[in-house]
Backbone atoms as SQL, in Angstrom:
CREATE TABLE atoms (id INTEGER PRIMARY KEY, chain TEXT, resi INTEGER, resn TEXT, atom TEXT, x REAL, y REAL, z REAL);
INSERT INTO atoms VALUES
  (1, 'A', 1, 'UNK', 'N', 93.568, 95.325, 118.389),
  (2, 'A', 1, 'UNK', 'CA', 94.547, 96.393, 118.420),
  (3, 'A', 1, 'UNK', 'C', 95.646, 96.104, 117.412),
  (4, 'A', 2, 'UNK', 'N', 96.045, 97.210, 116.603),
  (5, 'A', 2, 'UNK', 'CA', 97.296, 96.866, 115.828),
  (6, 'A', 2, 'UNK', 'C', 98.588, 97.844, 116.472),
  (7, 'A', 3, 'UNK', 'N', 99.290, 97.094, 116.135),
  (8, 'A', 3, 'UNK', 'CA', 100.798, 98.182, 116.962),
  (9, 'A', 3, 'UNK', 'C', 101.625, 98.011, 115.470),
  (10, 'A', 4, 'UNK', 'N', 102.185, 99.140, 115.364),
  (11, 'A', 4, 'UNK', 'CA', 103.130, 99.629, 114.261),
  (12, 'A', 4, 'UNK', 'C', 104.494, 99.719, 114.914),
  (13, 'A', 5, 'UNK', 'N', 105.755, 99.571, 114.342),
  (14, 'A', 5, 'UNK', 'CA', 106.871, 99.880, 114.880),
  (15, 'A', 5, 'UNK', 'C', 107.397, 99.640, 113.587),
  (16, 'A', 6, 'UNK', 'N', 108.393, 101.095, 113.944),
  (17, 'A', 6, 'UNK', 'CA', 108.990, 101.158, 112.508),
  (18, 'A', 6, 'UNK', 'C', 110.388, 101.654, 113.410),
  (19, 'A', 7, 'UNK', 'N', 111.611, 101.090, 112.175),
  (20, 'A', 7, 'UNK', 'CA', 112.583, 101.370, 112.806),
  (21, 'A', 7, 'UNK', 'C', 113.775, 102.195, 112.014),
  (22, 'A', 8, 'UNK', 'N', 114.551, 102.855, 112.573),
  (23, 'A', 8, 'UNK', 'CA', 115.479, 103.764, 111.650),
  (24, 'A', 8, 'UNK', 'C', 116.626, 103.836, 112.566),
  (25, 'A', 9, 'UNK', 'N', 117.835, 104.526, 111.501),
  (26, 'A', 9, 'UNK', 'CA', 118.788, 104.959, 112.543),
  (27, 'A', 9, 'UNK', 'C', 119.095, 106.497, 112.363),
  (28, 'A', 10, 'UNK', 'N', 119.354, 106.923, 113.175),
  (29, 'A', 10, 'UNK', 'CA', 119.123, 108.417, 113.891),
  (30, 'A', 10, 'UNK', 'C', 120.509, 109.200, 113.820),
  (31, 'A', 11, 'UNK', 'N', 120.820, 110.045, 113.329),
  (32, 'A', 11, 'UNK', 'CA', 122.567, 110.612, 113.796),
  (33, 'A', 11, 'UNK', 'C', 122.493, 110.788, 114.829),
  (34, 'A', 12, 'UNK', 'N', 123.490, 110.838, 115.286),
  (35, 'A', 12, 'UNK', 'CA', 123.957, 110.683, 117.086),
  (36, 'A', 12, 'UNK', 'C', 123.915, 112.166, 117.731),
  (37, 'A', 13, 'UNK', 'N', 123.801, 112.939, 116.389),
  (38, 'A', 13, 'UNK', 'CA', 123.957, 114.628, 117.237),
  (39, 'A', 13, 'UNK', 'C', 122.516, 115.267, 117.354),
  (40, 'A', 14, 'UNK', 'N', 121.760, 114.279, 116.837),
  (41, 'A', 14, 'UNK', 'CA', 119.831, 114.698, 116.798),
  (42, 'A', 14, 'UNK', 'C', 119.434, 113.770, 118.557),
  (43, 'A', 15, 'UNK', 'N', 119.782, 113.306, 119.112),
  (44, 'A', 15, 'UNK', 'CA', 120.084, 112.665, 120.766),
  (45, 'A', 15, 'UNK', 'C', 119.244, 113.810, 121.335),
  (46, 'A', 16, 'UNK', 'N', 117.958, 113.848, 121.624),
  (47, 'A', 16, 'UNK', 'CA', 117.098, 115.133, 122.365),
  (48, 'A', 16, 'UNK', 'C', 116.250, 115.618, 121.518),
  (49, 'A', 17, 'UNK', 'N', 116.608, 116.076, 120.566),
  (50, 'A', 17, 'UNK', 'CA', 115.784, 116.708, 119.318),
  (51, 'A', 17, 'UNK', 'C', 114.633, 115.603, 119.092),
  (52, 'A', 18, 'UNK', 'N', 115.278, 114.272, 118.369),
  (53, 'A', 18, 'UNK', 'CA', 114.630, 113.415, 118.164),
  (54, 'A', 18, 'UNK', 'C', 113.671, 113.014, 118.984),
  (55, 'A', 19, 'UNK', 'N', 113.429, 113.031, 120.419),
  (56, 'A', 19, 'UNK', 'CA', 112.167, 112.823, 121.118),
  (57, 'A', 19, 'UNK', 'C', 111.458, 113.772, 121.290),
  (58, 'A', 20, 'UNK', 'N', 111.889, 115.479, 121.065),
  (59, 'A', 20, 'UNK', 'CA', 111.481, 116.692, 121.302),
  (60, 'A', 20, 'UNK', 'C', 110.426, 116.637, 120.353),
  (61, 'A', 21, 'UNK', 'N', 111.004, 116.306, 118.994),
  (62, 'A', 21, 'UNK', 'CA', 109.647, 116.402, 117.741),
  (63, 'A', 21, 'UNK', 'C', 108.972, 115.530, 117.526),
  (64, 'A', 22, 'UNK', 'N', 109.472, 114.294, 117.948),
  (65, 'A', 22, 'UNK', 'CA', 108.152, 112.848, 118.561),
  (66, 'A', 22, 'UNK', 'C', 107.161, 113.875, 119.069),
  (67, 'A', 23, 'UNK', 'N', 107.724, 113.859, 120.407),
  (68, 'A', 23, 'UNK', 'CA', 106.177, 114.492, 121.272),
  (69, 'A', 23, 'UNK', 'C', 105.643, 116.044, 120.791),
  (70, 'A', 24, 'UNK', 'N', 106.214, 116.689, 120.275),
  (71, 'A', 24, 'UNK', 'CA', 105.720, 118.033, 119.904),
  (72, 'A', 24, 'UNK', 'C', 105.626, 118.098, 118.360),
  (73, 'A', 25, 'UNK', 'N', 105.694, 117.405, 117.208),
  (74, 'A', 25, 'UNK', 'CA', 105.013, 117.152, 115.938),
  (75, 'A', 25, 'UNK', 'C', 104.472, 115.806, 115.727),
  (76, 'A', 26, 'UNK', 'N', 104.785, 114.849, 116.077),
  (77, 'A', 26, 'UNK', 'CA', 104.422, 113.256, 115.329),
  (78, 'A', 26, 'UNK', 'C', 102.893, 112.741, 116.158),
  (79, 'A', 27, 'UNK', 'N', 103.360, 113.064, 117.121),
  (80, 'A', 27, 'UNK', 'CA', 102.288, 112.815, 118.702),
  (81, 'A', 27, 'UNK', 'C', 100.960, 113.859, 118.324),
  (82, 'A', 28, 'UNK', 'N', 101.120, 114.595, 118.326),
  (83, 'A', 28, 'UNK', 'CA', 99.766, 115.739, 118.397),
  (84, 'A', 28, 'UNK', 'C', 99.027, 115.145, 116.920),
  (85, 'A', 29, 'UNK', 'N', 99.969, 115.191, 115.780),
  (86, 'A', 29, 'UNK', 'CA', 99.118, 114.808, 115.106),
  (87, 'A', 29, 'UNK', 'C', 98.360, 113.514, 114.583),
  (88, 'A', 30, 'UNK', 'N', 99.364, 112.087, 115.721),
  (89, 'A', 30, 'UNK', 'CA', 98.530, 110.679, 115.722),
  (90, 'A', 30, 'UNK', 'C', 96.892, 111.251, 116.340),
  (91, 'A', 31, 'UNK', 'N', 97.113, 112.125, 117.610),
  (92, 'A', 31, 'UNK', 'CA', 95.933, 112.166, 118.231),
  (93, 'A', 31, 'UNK', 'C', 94.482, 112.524, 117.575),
  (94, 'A', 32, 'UNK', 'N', 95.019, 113.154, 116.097),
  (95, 'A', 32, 'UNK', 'CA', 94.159, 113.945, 115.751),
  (96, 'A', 32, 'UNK', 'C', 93.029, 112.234, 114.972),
  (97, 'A', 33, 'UNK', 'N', 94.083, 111.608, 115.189),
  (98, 'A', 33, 'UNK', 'CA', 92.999, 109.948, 114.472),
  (99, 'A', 33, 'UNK', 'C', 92.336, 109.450, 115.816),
  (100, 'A', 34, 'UNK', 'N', 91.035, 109.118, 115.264),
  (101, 'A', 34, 'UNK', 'CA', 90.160, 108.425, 116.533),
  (102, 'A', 34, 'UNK', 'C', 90.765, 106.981, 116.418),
  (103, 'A', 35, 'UNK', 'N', 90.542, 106.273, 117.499),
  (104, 'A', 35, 'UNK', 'CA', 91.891, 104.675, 117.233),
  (105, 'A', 35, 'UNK', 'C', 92.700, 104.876, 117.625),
  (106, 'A', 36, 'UNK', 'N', 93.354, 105.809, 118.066),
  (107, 'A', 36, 'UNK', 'CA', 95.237, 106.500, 118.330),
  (108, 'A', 36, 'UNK', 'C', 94.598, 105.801, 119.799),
  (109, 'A', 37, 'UNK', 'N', 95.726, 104.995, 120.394),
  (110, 'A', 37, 'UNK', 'CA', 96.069, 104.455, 121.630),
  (111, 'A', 37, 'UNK', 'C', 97.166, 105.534, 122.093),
  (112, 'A', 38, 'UNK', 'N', 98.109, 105.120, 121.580),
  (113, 'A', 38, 'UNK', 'CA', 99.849, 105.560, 122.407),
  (114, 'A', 38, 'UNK', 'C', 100.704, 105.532, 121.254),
  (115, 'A', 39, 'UNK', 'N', 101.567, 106.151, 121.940),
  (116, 'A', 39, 'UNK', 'CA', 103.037, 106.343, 120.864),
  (117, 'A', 39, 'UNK', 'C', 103.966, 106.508, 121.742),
  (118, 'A', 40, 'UNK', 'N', 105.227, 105.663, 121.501),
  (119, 'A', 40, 'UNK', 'CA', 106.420, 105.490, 122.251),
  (120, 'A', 40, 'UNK', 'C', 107.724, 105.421, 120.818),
  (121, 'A', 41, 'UNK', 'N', 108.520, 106.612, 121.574),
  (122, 'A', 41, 'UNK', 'CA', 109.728, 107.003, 121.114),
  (123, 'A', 41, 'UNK', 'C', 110.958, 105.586, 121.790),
  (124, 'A', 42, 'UNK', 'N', 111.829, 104.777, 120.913),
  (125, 'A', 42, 'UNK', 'CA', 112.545, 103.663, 122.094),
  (126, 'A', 42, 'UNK', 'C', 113.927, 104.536, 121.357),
  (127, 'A', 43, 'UNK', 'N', 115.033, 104.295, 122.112),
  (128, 'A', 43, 'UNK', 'CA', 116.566, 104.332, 121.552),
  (129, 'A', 43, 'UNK', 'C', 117.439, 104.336, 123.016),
  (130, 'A', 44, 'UNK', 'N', 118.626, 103.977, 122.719),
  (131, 'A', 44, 'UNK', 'CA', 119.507, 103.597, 123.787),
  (132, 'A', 44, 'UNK', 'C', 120.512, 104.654, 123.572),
  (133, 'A', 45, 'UNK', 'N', 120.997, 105.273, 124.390),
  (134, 'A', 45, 'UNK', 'CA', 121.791, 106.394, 124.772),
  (135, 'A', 45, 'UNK', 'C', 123.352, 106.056, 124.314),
  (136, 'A', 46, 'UNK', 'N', 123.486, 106.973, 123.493),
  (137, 'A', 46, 'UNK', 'CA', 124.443, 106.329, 122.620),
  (138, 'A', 46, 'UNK', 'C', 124.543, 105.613, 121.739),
  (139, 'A', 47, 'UNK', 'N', 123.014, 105.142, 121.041),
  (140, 'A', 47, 'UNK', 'CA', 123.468, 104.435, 120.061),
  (141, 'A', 47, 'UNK', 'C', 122.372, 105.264, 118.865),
  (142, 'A', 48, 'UNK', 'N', 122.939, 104.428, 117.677),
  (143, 'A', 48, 'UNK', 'CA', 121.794, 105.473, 116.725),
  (144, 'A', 48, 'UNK', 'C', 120.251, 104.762, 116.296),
  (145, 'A', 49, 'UNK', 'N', 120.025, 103.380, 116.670),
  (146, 'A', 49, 'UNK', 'CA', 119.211, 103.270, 116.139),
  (147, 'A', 49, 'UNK', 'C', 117.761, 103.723, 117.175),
  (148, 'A', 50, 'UNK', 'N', 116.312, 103.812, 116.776),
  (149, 'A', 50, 'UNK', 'CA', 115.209, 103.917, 116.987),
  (150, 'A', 50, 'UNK', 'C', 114.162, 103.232, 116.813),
  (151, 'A', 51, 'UNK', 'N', 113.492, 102.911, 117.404),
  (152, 'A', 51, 'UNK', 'CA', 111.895, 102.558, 117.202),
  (153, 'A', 51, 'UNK', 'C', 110.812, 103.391, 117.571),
  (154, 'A', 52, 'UNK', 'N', 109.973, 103.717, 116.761),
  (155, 'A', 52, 'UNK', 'CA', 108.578, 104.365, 117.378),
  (156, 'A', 52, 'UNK', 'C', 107.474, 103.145, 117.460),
  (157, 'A', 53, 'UNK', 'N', 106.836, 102.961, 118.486),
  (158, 'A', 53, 'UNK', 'CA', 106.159, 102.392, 118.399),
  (159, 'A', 53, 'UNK', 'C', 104.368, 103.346, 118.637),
  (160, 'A', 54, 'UNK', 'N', 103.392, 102.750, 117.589),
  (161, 'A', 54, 'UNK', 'CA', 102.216, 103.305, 117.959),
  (162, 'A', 54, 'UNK', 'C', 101.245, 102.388, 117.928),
  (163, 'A', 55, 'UNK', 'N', 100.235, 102.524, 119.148),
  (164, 'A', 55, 'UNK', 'CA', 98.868, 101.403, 118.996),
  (165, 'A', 55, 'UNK', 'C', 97.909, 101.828, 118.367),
  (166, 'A', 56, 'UNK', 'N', 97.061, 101.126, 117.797),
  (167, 'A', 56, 'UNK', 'CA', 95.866, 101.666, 117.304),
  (168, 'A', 56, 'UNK', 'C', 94.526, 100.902, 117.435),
  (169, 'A', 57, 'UNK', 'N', 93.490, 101.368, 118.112),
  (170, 'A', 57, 'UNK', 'CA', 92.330, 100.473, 118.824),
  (171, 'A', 57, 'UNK', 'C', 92.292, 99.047, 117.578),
  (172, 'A', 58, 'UNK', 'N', 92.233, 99.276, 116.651),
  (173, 'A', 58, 'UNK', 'CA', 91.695, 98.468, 115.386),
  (174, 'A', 58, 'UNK', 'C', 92.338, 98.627, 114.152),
  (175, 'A', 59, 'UNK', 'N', 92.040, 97.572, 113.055),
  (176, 'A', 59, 'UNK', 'CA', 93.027, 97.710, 111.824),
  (177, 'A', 59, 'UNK', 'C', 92.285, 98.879, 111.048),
  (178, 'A', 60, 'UNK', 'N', 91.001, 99.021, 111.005),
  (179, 'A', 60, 'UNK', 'CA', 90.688, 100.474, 110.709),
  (180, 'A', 60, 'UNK', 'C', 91.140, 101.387, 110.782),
  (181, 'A', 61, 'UNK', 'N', 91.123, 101.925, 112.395),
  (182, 'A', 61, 'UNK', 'CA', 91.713, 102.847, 112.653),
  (183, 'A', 61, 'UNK', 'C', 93.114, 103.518, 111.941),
  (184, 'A', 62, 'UNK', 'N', 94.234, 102.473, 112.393),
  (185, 'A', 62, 'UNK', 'CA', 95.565, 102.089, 111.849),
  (186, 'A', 62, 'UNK', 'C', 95.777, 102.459, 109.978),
  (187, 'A', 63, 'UNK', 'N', 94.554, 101.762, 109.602),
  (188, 'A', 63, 'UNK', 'CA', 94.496, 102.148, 108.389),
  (189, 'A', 63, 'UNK', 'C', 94.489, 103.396, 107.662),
  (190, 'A', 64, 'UNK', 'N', 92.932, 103.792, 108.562),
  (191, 'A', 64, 'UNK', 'CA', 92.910, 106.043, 108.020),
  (192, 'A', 64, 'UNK', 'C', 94.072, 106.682, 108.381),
  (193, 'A', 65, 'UNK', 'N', 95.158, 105.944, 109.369),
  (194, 'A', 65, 'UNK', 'CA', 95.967, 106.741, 109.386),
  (195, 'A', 65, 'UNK', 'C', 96.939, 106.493, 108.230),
  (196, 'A', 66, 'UNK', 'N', 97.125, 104.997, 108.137),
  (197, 'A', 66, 'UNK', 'CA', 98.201, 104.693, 107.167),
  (198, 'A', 66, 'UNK', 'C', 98.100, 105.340, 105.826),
  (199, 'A', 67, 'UNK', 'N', 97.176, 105.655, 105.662),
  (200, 'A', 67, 'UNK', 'CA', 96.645, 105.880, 103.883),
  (201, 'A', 67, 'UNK', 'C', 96.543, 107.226, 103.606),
  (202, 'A', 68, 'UNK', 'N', 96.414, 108.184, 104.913),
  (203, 'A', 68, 'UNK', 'CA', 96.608, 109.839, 105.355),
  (204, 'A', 68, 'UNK', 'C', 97.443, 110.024, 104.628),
  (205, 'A', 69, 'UNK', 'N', 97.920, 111.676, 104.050),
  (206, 'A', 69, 'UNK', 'CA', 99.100, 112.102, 104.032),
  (207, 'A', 69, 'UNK', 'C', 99.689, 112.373, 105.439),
  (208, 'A', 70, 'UNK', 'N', 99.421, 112.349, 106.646),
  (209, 'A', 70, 'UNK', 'CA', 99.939, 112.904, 107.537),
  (210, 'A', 70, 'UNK', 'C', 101.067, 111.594, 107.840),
  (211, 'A', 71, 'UNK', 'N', 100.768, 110.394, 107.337),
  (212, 'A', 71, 'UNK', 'CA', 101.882, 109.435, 107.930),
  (213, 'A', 71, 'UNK', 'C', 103.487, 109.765, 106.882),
  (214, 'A', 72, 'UNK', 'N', 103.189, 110.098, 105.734),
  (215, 'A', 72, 'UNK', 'CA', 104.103, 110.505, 104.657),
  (216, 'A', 72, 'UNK', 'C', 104.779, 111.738, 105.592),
  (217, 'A', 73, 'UNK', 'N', 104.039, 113.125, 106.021),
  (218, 'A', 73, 'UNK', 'CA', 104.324, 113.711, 106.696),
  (219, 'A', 73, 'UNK', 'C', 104.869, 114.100, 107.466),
  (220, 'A', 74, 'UNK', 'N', 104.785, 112.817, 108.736),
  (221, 'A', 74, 'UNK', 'CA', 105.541, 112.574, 109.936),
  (222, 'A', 74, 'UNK', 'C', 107.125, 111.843, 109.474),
  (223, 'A', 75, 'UNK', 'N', 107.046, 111.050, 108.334),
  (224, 'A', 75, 'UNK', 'CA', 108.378, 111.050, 108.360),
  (225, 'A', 75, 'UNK', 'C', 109.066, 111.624, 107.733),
  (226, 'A', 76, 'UNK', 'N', 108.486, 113.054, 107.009),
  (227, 'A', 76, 'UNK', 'CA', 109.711, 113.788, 106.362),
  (228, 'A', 76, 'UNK', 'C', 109.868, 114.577, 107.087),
  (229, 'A', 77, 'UNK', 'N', 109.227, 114.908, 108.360),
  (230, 'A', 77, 'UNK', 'CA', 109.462, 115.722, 109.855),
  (231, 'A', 77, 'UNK', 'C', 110.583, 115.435, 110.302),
  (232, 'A', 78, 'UNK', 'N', 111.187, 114.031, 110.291),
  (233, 'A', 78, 'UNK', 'CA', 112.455, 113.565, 110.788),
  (234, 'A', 78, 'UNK', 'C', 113.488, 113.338, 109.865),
  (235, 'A', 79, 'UNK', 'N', 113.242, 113.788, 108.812),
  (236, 'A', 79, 'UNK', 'CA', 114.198, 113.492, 107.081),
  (237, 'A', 79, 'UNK', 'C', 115.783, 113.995, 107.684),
  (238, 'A', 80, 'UNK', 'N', 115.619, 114.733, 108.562),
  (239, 'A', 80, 'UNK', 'CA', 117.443, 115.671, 108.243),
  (240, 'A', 80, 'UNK', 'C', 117.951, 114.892, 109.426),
  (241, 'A', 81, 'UNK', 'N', 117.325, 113.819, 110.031),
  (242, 'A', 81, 'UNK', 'CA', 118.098, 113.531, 111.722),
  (243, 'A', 81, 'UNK', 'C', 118.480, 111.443, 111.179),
  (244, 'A', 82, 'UNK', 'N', 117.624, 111.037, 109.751),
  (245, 'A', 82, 'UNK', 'CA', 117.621, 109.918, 109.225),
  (246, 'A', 82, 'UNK', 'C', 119.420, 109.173, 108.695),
  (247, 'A', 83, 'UNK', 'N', 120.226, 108.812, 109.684),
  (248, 'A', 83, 'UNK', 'CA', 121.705, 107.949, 109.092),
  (249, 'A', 83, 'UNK', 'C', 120.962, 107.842, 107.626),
  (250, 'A', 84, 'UNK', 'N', 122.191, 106.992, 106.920),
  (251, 'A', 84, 'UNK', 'CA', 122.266, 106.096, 105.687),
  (252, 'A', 84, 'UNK', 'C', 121.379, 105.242, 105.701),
  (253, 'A', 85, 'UNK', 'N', 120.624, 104.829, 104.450),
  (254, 'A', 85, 'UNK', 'CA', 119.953, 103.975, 104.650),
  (255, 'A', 85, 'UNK', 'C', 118.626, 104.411, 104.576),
  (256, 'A', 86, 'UNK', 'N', 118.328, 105.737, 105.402),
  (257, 'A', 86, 'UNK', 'CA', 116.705, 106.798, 104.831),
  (258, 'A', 86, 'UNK', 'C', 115.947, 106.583, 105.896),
  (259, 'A', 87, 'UNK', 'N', 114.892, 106.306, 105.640),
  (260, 'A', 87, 'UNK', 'CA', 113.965, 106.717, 106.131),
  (261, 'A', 87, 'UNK', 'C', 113.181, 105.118, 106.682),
  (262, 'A', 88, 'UNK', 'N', 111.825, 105.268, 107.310),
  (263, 'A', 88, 'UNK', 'CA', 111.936, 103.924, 108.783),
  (264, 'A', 88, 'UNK', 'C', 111.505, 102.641, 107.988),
  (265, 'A', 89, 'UNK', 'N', 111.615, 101.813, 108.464),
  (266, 'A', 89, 'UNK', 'CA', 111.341, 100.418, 107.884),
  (267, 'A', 89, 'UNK', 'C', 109.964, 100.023, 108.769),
  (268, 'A', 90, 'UNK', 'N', 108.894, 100.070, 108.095),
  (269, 'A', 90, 'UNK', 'CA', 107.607, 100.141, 109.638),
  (270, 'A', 90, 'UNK', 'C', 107.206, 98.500, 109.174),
  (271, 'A', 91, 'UNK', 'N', 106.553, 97.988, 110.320),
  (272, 'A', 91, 'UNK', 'CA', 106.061, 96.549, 110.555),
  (273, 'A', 91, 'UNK', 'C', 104.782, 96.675, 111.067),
  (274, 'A', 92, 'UNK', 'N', 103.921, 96.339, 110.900),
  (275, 'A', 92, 'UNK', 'CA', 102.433, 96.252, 111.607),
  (276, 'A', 92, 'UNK', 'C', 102.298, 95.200, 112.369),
  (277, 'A', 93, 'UNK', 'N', 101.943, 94.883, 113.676),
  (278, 'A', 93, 'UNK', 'CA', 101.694, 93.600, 113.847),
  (279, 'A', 93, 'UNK', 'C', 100.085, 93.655, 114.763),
  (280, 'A', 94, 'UNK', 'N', 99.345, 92.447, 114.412),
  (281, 'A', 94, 'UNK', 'CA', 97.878, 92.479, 115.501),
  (282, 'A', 94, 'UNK', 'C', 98.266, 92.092, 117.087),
  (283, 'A', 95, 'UNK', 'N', 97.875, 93.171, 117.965),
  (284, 'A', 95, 'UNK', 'CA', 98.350, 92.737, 119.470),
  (285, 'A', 95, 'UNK', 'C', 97.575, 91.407, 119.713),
  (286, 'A', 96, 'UNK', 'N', 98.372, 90.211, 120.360),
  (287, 'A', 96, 'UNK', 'CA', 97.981, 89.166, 120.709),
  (288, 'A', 96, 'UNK', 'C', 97.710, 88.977, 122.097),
  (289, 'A', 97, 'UNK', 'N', 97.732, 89.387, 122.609),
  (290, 'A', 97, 'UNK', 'CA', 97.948, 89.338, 124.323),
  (291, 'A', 97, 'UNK', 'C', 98.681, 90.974, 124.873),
  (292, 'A', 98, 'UNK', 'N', 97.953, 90.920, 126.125),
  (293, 'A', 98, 'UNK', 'CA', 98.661, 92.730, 126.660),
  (294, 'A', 98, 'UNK', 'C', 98.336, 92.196, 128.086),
  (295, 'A', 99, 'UNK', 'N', 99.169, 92.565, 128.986),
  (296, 'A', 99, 'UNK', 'CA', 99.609, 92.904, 130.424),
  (297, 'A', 99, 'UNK', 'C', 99.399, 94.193, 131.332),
  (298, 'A', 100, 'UNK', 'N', 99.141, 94.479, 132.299),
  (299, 'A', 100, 'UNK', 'CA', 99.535, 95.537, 132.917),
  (300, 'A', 100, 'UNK', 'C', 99.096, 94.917, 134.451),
  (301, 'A', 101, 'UNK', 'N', 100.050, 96.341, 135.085),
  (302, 'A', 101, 'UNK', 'CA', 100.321, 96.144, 136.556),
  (303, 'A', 101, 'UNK', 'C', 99.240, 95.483, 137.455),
  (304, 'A', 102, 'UNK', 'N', 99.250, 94.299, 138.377),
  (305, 'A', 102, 'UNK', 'CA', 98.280, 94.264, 139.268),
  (306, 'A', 102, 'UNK', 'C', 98.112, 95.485, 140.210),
  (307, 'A', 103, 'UNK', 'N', 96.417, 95.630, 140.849),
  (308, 'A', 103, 'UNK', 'CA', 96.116, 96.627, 141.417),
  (309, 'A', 103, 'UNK', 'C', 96.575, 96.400, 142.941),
  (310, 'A', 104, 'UNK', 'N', 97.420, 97.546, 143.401),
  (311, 'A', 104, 'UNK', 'CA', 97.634, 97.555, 144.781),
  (312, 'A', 104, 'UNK', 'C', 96.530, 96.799, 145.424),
  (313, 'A', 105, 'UNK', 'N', 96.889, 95.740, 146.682),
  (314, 'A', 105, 'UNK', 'CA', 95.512, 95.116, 147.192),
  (315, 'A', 105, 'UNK', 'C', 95.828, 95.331, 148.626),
  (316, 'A', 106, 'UNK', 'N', 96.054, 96.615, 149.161),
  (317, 'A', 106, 'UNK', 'CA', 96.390, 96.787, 150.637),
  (318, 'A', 106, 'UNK', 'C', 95.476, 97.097, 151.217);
């Protein structure tokens, strides 16, 4: 699995908007890549910066998307809500280990 997280800072008056067009432009069109795991919008209330984070089954996968125009795409979707500084700083990293909840055992 590869996970991407790219990070930016956000004007403070895009607070709503900014997760509105995550899930209703950026999201619909990760799905359209086979490999698309998840996508998570992060930011703290009140402050400006962001992370998106997205998984992707494999570095393949990750790749057809990276090399798409649709990744160029997705971030000029968010161009007018981008502080000083522009546009996201993205990091790739290979998932090393993953967790989730134990199963109720009642």
């Amino acid at each position: 699995m590869i996970a991407r997280l790219a990070y930016w800072d956000c004007k403070e008056e895009f607070w709503g908007r900014d997760a509105e067009l995550f899930e209703s432009g950026a999201v619909p069109i990760m799905r359209t890549y086979e490999g698309f795991v998840e996508a998570k919008l992060l930011g703290k209330a009140g402050e400006t910066g962001r992370i998106a984070l997205t998984i992707w089954a494999d570095g393949e996968a990750y790749n057809r998307f990276a090399s798409s125009a649709d990744l160029p795409r997705i971030t000029e979707m968010f161009a007018e809500m981008y502080s000083k500084g522009g546009k996201p700083a993205p990091q790739e990293f290979e998932v090393r280990a993953q967790g989730f909840p134990e199963p109720n055992r009642e």
